[in-house]
Amino acid sequence: EKLLSMYASNELIKLLGRKNKSEVTSLLKESNVFFLLSTYEGQSFALTEALANGMLCVVSDIPGNMQLVKHMQNGFIFNLQHQEESTEELRKLLSNRSQVKEIASNARDYAVANLNTSVIAHRIMDEITDL
């Protein structure tokens, strides 16, 4: 909490507190880029929502993120071990609006095809019935 309050005074960072589903969707639509640079996360529901909302998702290179995001296809994988190089590559990407739009569109397409509940339920049933 102490660390978060330190960032609260930064004009670029807004701590909004707890939000319901419709508020989150609205905030995602107002945003340009979704960052998830965690070093220890499993598969993130927040990342799933951002992909489904067709956002450019910038994620750390940890297994949970890399299961969903393919670098420069449906998102951007930030290499935590080589931050300067990743930062420069991201800077170049963000200066190319058409490429950002294409990646964001691919994110939405990926989420619709792979992350909706009916697709996941069918995959689970396929696994169960193959036993």
Backbone as a chain_set.jsonl record, in Angstrom:
{"seq": "EKLLSMYASNELIKLLGRKNKSEVTSLLKESNVFFLLSTYEGQSFALTEALANGMLCVVSDIPGNMQLVKHMQNGFIFNLQHQEESTEELRKLLSNRSQVKEIASNARDYAVANLNTSVIAHRIMDEITDL", "coords": {"N": [[0.828, -1.197, 0.0], [1.984, 1.208, 0.736], [3.828, 1.596, -1.325], [2.102, 1.87, -3.519], [0.778, 4.257, -2.834], [2.85, 6.03, -3.144], [3.07, 6.215, -5.909], [0.658, 7.375, -6.51], [0.779, 10.119, -6.49], [1.871, 10.78, -8.882], [1.359, 12.373, -11.935], [0.865, 10.942, -14.261], [-0.194, 8.565, -13.548], [-3.141, 7.098, -12.455], [-4.87, 6.022, -9.737], [-7.617, 4.133, -9.457], [-9.166, 2.532, -7.864], [-11.49, -0.064, -6.821], [-13.482, -1.47, -9.413], [-16.545, -2.186, -11.157], [-17.686, -4.652, -13.611], [-18.799, -3.346, -15.937], [-17.753, -0.797, -15.617], [-15.019, -1.349, -15.839], [-14.892, -2.249, -18.505], [-15.618, 0.106, -19.814], [-13.477, 1.772, -19.052], [-11.357, 0.413, -20.3], [-12.02, 0.821, -22.972], [-11.561, 3.527, -23.173], [-8.866, 3.652, -23.017], [-5.535, 3.439, -24.435], [-3.411, 1.614, -24.439], [-2.712, -1.476, -22.866], [-0.975, -2.481, -20.077], [0.772, -5.133, -18.594], [3.027, -5.984, -16.62], [3.904, -7.856, -14.82], [5.876, -10.045, -12.771], [5.229, -12.541, -11.901], [2.72, -13.658, -12.472], [-0.165, -15.75, -13.074], [-2.349, -17.01, -15.632], [-3.962, -14.2, -16.63], [-7.037, -12.644, -15.842], [-7.535, -9.977, -16.311], [-5.859, -9.44, -18.479], [-7.07, -11.087, -20.389], [-9.54, -9.755, -20.653], [-8.629, -7.303, -21.704], [-7.53, -8.115, -24.169], [-9.896, -9.059, -25.374], [-11.22, -6.678, -25.65], [-9.905, -5.547, -27.709], [-7.374, -4.281, -27.436], [-4.027, -2.916, -27.572], [-1.853, -4.96, -26.088], [0.682, -4.954, -23.78], [2.885, -7.04, -22.411], [4.7, -8.771, -19.824], [7.395, -11.143, -20.194], [6.515, -13.729, -19.151], [5.375, -17.079, -18.408], [2.438, -17.291, -18.102], [1.465, -15.005, -19.424], [2.584, -15.331, -21.948], [1.232, -17.483, -22.936], [-1.048, -16.462, -23.981], [-0.392, -14.215, -25.523], [1.194, -13.463, -28.533], [4.169, -12.314, -29.722], [4.147, -9.261, -31.382], [2.101, -10.084, -32.962], [-0.527, -10.49, -31.756], [-0.127, -8.863, -29.665], [2.375, -7.376, -27.519], [5.349, -8.584, -26.333], [7.187, -7.91, -23.59], [10.505, -8.01, -22.843], [11.819, -8.75, -19.875], [14.43, -9.122, -19.073], [15.898, -7.713, -20.864], [15.367, -4.844, -20.883], [15.915, -2.259, -21.969], [16.212, -2.708, -24.748], [13.688, -3.771, -25.321], [12.102, -1.599, -24.634], [12.859, 0.279, -26.575], [12.028, -1.069, -28.911], [9.273, -1.14, -28.416], [8.717, 1.588, -28.399], [9.152, 2.198, -31.118], [7.11, 0.642, -32.251], [4.804, 1.902, -31.164], [4.867, 4.28, -32.527], [3.89, 3.663, -34.966], [0.948, 3.774, -36.068], [-0.827, 2.263, -37.713], [0.173, -0.332, -37.537], [-0.145, -0.786, -34.807], [-2.95, -0.717, -34.66], [-3.552, -2.97, -36.216], [-2.407, -5.068, -34.689], [-3.932, -4.793, -32.355], [-6.466, -5.368, -33.368], [-6.042, -8.019, -34.101], [-5.734, -9.033, -31.548], [-8.322, -8.859, -30.493], [-9.664, -10.578, -32.298], [-8.342, -12.988, -31.701], [-9.13, -13.358, -29.018], [-11.932, -13.645, -29.278], [-12.043, -15.982, -30.807], [-10.741, -17.859, -29.214], [-11.015, -17.504, -26.426], [-13.593, -17.259, -25.412], [-16.376, -18.346, -23.402], [-17.882, -20.531, -24.426], [-16.18, -21.734, -26.313], [-14.074, -22.522, -24.657], [-15.446, -24.273, -22.941], [-16.164, -26.298, -24.761], [-13.607, -27.255, -25.401], [-12.815, -28.292, -22.932], [-14.739, -30.311, -22.622], [-14.046, -31.916, -24.817], [-11.537, -32.814, -23.955], [-12.274, -34.263, -21.675], [-13.948, -36.259, -22.731], [-12.18, -37.644, -24.307], [-10.769, -39.2, -22.608]], "CA": [[0.0, 0.0, 0.0], [2.889, 2.348, 0.794], [4.374, 1.754, -2.667], [1.041, 2.409, -4.368], [0.525, 5.656, -2.506], [3.952, 6.798, -3.706], [2.748, 6.449, -7.303], [-0.594, 8.115, -6.624], [1.054, 11.528, -6.699], [2.375, 10.941, -10.24], [0.26, 12.83, -12.807], [0.621, 9.98, -15.331], [-0.804, 7.369, -12.974], [-4.374, 7.341, -11.708], [-5.363, 4.855, -9.013], [-9.064, 4.299, -9.524], [-9.858, 1.691, -6.905], [-12.284, -1.195, -7.318], [-14.462, -1.144, -10.452], [-17.363, -3.316, -11.594], [-17.407, -5.103, -14.978], [-19.107, -2.32, -16.947], [-16.784, 0.29, -15.442], [-13.751, -1.823, -16.397], [-15.037, -2.228, -19.959], [-15.589, 1.511, -20.212], [-12.1, 2.255, -18.895], [-10.535, -0.196, -21.341], [-12.332, 1.48, -24.237], [-10.968, 4.863, -23.122], [-7.414, 3.517, -22.938], [-4.831, 3.134, -25.675], [-2.508, 0.477, -24.266], [-2.847, -2.219, -21.616], [0.309, -2.997, -19.616], [0.8, -6.133, -17.527], [4.453, -6.288, -16.549], [4.098, -8.676, -13.635], [6.937, -11.05, -12.861], [4.812, -13.789, -11.25], [1.279, -13.854, -12.655], [-0.68, -16.854, -13.875], [-3.139, -16.447, -16.73], [-4.65, -13.045, -16.06], [-8.358, -12.266, -16.339], [-7.423, -8.61, -16.819], [-5.291, -9.545, -19.828], [-8.123, -11.653, -21.231], [-10.487, -8.668, -20.93], [-7.986, -6.324, -22.583], [-7.492, -8.719, -25.502], [-11.27, -9.09, -25.88], [-11.6, -5.306, -25.981], [-9.127, -5.114, -28.851], [-6.338, -3.328, -27.026], [-2.631, -3.307, -27.673], [-1.455, -5.464, -24.772], [2.119, -5.055, -23.56], [2.968, -7.952, -21.274], [6.017, -9.317, -19.503], [7.702, -12.44, -20.806], [6.327, -14.829, -18.205], [4.547, -18.109, -19.057], [1.003, -17.013, -18.144], [1.207, -14.014, -20.468], [3.009, -15.827, -23.253], [0.234, -18.447, -23.415], [-2.096, -15.716, -24.674], [0.126, -13.174, -26.405], [2.27, -13.771, -29.478], [4.868, -11.05, -29.937], [3.903, -8.484, -32.595], [0.957, -10.639, -33.685], [-1.726, -10.031, -31.054], [0.333, -8.1, -28.514], [3.811, -7.09, -27.44], [5.967, -9.225, -25.171], [8.279, -7.087, -23.067], [11.546, -8.854, -22.278], [12.244, -8.161, -18.605], [15.887, -9.214, -18.955], [16.481, -6.766, -21.822], [14.375, -3.778, -20.84], [16.24, -1.148, -22.874], [15.884, -3.12, -26.108], [12.229, -3.883, -25.416], [11.554, -0.241, -24.599], [13.09, 0.881, -27.892], [11.144, -1.743, -29.86], [7.916, -0.678, -28.122], [8.65, 2.986, -28.853], [8.982, 2.147, -32.574], [5.764, 0.134, -32.525], [3.795, 2.905, -30.826], [4.901, 5.357, -33.52], [3.283, 3.141, -36.184], [-0.466, 3.603, -35.705], [-1.496, 1.192, -38.455], [0.612, -1.611, -36.968], [-0.809, -0.9, -33.505], [-4.349, -1.084, -34.924], [-3.585, -4.349, -36.695], [-2.145, -5.947, -33.548], [-5.098, -4.71, -31.473], [-7.536, -6.108, -34.029], [-5.688, -9.433, -33.946], [-5.995, -9.386, -30.144], [-9.77, -9.07, -30.394], [-9.975, -11.796, -33.047], [-7.825, -14.114, -30.919], [-9.978, -13.544, -27.836], [-13.234, -14.163, -29.715], [-11.882, -17.352, -31.3], [-10.106, -18.787, -28.278], [-11.181, -17.251, -24.99], [-14.966, -17.133, -24.93], [-16.74, -19.475, -22.539], [-18.34, -21.722, -25.162], [-14.996, -22.388, -26.881], [-13.361, -23.16, -23.546], [-16.264, -25.408, -22.487], [-16.005, -27.371, -25.749], [-12.269, -27.833, -25.239], [-12.833, -29.105, -21.721], [-15.52, -31.516, -22.911], [-13.229, -32.755, -25.699], [-10.514, -33.447, -23.137], [-12.91, -35.236, -20.786], [-14.479, -37.393, -23.486], [-11.065, -38.387, -24.887], [-10.129, -40.03, -21.573]], "C": [[0.866, 1.252, 0.0], [3.456, 2.651, -0.593], [3.329, 2.353, -3.611], [0.778, 3.879, -4.082], [1.64, 6.557, -3.03], [3.652, 7.146, -5.172], [1.502, 7.312, -7.489], [-0.363, 9.598, -6.886], [1.593, 11.812, -8.109], [1.214, 11.303, -11.159], [-0.055, 11.865, -13.944], [-0.117, 8.741, -14.847], [-2.027, 7.774, -12.171], [-4.789, 6.035, -11.054], [-6.865, 5.032, -8.852], [-9.829, 3.462, -8.52], [-10.657, 0.599, -7.59], [-13.336, -0.721, -8.309], [-15.264, -2.383, -10.804], [-17.086, -3.597, -13.072], [-17.674, -4.022, -16.023], [-18.154, -1.131, -16.833], [-15.423, -0.093, -16.029], [-13.803, -1.766, -17.92], [-14.959, -0.801, -20.48], [-14.175, 2.083, -20.126], [-11.178, 1.679, -19.963], [-10.773, 0.49, -22.682], [-11.742, 2.888, -24.306], [-9.445, 4.821, -23.209], [-6.817, 3.156, -24.289], [-4.022, 1.846, -25.585], [-2.768, -0.151, -22.907], [-1.477, -2.791, -21.261], [0.095, -3.999, -18.498], [2.242, -6.64, -17.448], [4.807, -7.031, -15.271], [5.23, -9.672, -13.861], [6.481, -12.409, -12.351], [3.354, -14.159, -11.47], [0.975, -15.162, -13.387], [-1.435, -16.263, -15.05], [-4.083, -15.398, -16.159], [-6.019, -12.806, -16.688], [-8.327, -10.852, -16.91], [-6.855, -8.606, -18.238], [-6.326, -10.087, -20.803], [-9.134, -10.575, -21.621], [-9.895, -7.651, -21.901], [-7.89, -6.85, -24.011], [-8.883, -8.676, -26.132], [-11.768, -7.708, -26.273], [-10.749, -4.725, -27.106], [-8.095, -4.059, -28.526], [-4.962, -3.841, -27.403], [-2.208, -3.708, -26.268], [0.06, -5.628, -24.738], [2.286, -5.853, -22.277], [4.406, -8.409, -21.055], [6.153, -10.725, -20.066], [7.672, -13.576, -19.787], [5.332, -15.816, -18.819], [3.058, -17.787, -19.155], [0.632, -16.018, -19.227], [1.498, -14.568, -21.854], [2.095, -16.934, -23.784], [-0.833, -17.742, -24.247], [-1.564, -14.765, -25.741], [1.287, -13.698, -27.237], [2.87, -12.434, -29.908], [4.63, -10.492, -31.34], [2.809, -9.087, -33.477], [-0.339, -10.166, -33.054], [-1.372, -9.271, -29.777], [1.834, -7.895, -28.585], [4.347, -7.728, -26.175], [7.209, -8.439, -24.797], [9.271, -7.995, -22.356], [12.111, -8.182, -21.023], [13.76, -8.19, -18.417], [16.594, -8.212, -19.858], [15.538, -5.57, -21.968], [14.672, -2.635, -21.809], [15.866, -1.489, -24.318], [14.375, -3.22, -26.299], [11.58, -2.509, -25.433], [11.704, 0.432, -25.952], [12.176, 0.251, -28.944], [9.692, -1.29, -29.659], [7.725, 0.761, -28.598], [8.429, 3.034, -30.373], [7.585, 1.673, -32.943], [4.719, 1.217, -32.292], [3.779, 4.08, -31.799], [4.26, 4.937, -34.839], [1.817, 2.793, -35.895], [-1.152, 2.451, -36.443], [-1.08, -0.174, -37.929], [-0.029, -1.84, -35.601], [-2.258, -1.334, -33.701], [-4.476, -2.532, -35.379], [-3.374, -5.338, -35.542], [-3.338, -5.959, -32.603], [-6.279, -5.466, -32.06], [-7.289, -7.613, -33.931], [-5.947, -9.911, -32.52], [-7.471, -9.706, -29.957], [-10.169, -10.375, -31.09], [-9.532, -13.042, -32.282], [-8.739, -14.406, -29.73], [-11.326, -14.145, -28.211], [-13.123, -15.633, -30.106], [-11.438, -18.339, -30.224], [-10.472, -18.63, -26.81], [-12.617, -17.087, -24.534], [-15.38, -18.432, -24.229], [-17.189, -20.705, -23.312], [-17.164, -22.462, -25.796], [-14.248, -23.146, -25.792], [-14.135, -24.387, -23.045], [-16.151, -26.583, -23.453], [-14.642, -28.042, -25.632], [-12.204, -28.734, -24.016], [-13.593, -30.407, -21.977], [-14.745, -32.465, -23.832], [-12.16, -33.501, -24.9], [-11.109, -34.541, -22.252], [-13.364, -36.467, -21.572], [-13.384, -38.213, -24.167], [-10.4, -39.323, -23.873], [-10.556, -41.432, -21.655]], "O": [[0.534, 2.241, -0.652], [3.555, 3.811, -0.991], [3.64, 3.239, -4.407], [0.577, 4.662, -5.01], [1.399, 7.726, -3.329], [3.95, 8.254, -5.619], [1.328, 7.919, -8.547], [-1.23, 10.265, -7.45], [1.753, 12.974, -8.481], [0.192, 10.617, -11.162], [-1.13, 11.952, -14.538], [-0.609, 7.954, -15.655], [-1.969, 8.666, -11.325], [-5.035, 5.046, -11.744], [-7.325, 5.965, -8.193], [-11.031, 3.663, -8.341], [-10.516, 0.368, -8.791], [-14.0, 0.292, -8.089], [-14.746, -3.498, -10.761], [-16.334, -2.862, -13.712], [-16.847, -3.809, -16.909], [-17.791, -0.527, -17.843], [-14.752, 0.737, -16.642], [-12.864, -1.289, -18.556], [-14.298, -0.54, -21.485], [-13.733, 2.795, -21.027], [-10.31, 2.385, -20.476], [-9.83, 0.716, -23.441], [-11.454, 3.382, -25.396], [-8.808, 5.847, -23.448], [-7.503, 2.637, -25.17], [-3.957, 1.078, -26.545], [-3.013, 0.546, -21.923], [-0.882, -3.51, -22.064], [-0.669, -3.748, -17.566], [2.618, -7.599, -18.123], [5.89, -6.848, -14.715], [5.502, -10.084, -14.989], [7.269, -13.354, -12.364], [2.808, -14.932, -10.683], [1.763, -15.619, -14.215], [-1.183, -15.119, -15.428], [-4.909, -15.698, -15.297], [-6.151, -12.769, -17.912], [-9.018, -10.563, -17.887], [-7.32, -7.855, -19.096], [-6.442, -9.593, -21.924], [-9.538, -10.49, -22.78], [-10.579, -7.191, -22.815], [-8.141, -6.109, -24.962], [-9.028, -8.297, -27.295], [-12.639, -7.581, -27.132], [-10.861, -3.54, -27.42], [-7.953, -3.068, -29.242], [-4.751, -5.046, -27.538], [-2.208, -2.879, -25.358], [0.643, -6.343, -25.554], [1.887, -5.412, -21.199], [5.218, -8.427, -21.98], [5.168, -11.398, -20.369], [8.659, -14.283, -19.587], [4.528, -15.428, -19.667], [2.467, -17.996, -20.214], [-0.4, -16.167, -19.88], [0.763, -14.314, -22.808], [2.175, -17.285, -24.961], [-1.45, -18.355, -25.117], [-2.226, -14.538, -26.754], [2.232, -14.292, -26.718], [2.168, -11.546, -30.392], [4.878, -11.16, -32.344], [2.613, -8.648, -34.611], [-1.158, -9.522, -33.71], [-2.225, -9.065, -28.914], [2.474, -8.205, -29.591], [3.865, -7.451, -25.077], [8.153, -8.319, -25.578], [8.923, -8.669, -21.387], [12.798, -7.165, -21.112], [14.31, -7.37, -17.681], [17.764, -7.896, -19.639], [14.988, -5.323, -23.041], [13.745, -2.096, -22.414], [15.279, -0.67, -25.025], [13.848, -2.797, -27.328], [10.616, -2.282, -26.165], [10.775, 1.086, -26.426], [11.613, 0.96, -29.778], [8.968, -1.082, -30.632], [6.675, 1.102, -29.142], [7.614, 3.82, -30.856], [6.949, 2.23, -33.838], [3.843, 1.426, -33.131], [2.783, 4.799, -31.886], [4.1, 5.764, -35.737], [1.495, 1.663, -35.527], [-1.97, 1.741, -35.857], [-1.903, -1.088, -37.88], [-0.413, -2.964, -35.275], [-2.744, -2.216, -32.993], [-5.4, -3.237, -34.974], [-4.09, -6.334, -35.44], [-3.719, -7.017, -32.101], [-7.015, -6.132, -31.331], [-8.22, -8.387, -33.705], [-6.334, -11.06, -32.308], [-7.824, -10.709, -29.335], [-10.921, -11.176, -30.535], [-10.261, -14.032, -32.221], [-9.079, -15.56, -29.467], [-11.81, -15.054, -27.537], [-13.997, -16.436, -29.781], [-11.732, -19.53, -30.319], [-10.253, -19.553, -26.026], [-12.846, -16.797, -23.359], [-14.785, -19.486, -24.455], [-16.903, -21.826, -22.889], [-17.152, -23.693, -25.816], [-13.837, -24.289, -25.995], [-13.535, -25.422, -22.758], [-16.053, -27.733, -23.024], [-14.537, -29.263, -25.752], [-11.61, -29.811, -24.059], [-13.135, -31.481, -21.589], [-14.787, -33.681, -23.645], [-11.91, -34.682, -25.141], [-10.523, -35.613, -22.098], [-13.18, -37.596, -21.115], [-13.625, -39.353, -24.564], [-9.561, -40.145, -24.243], [-10.112, -42.26, -20.859]]}, "num_chains": 1, "name": "protein.A"}
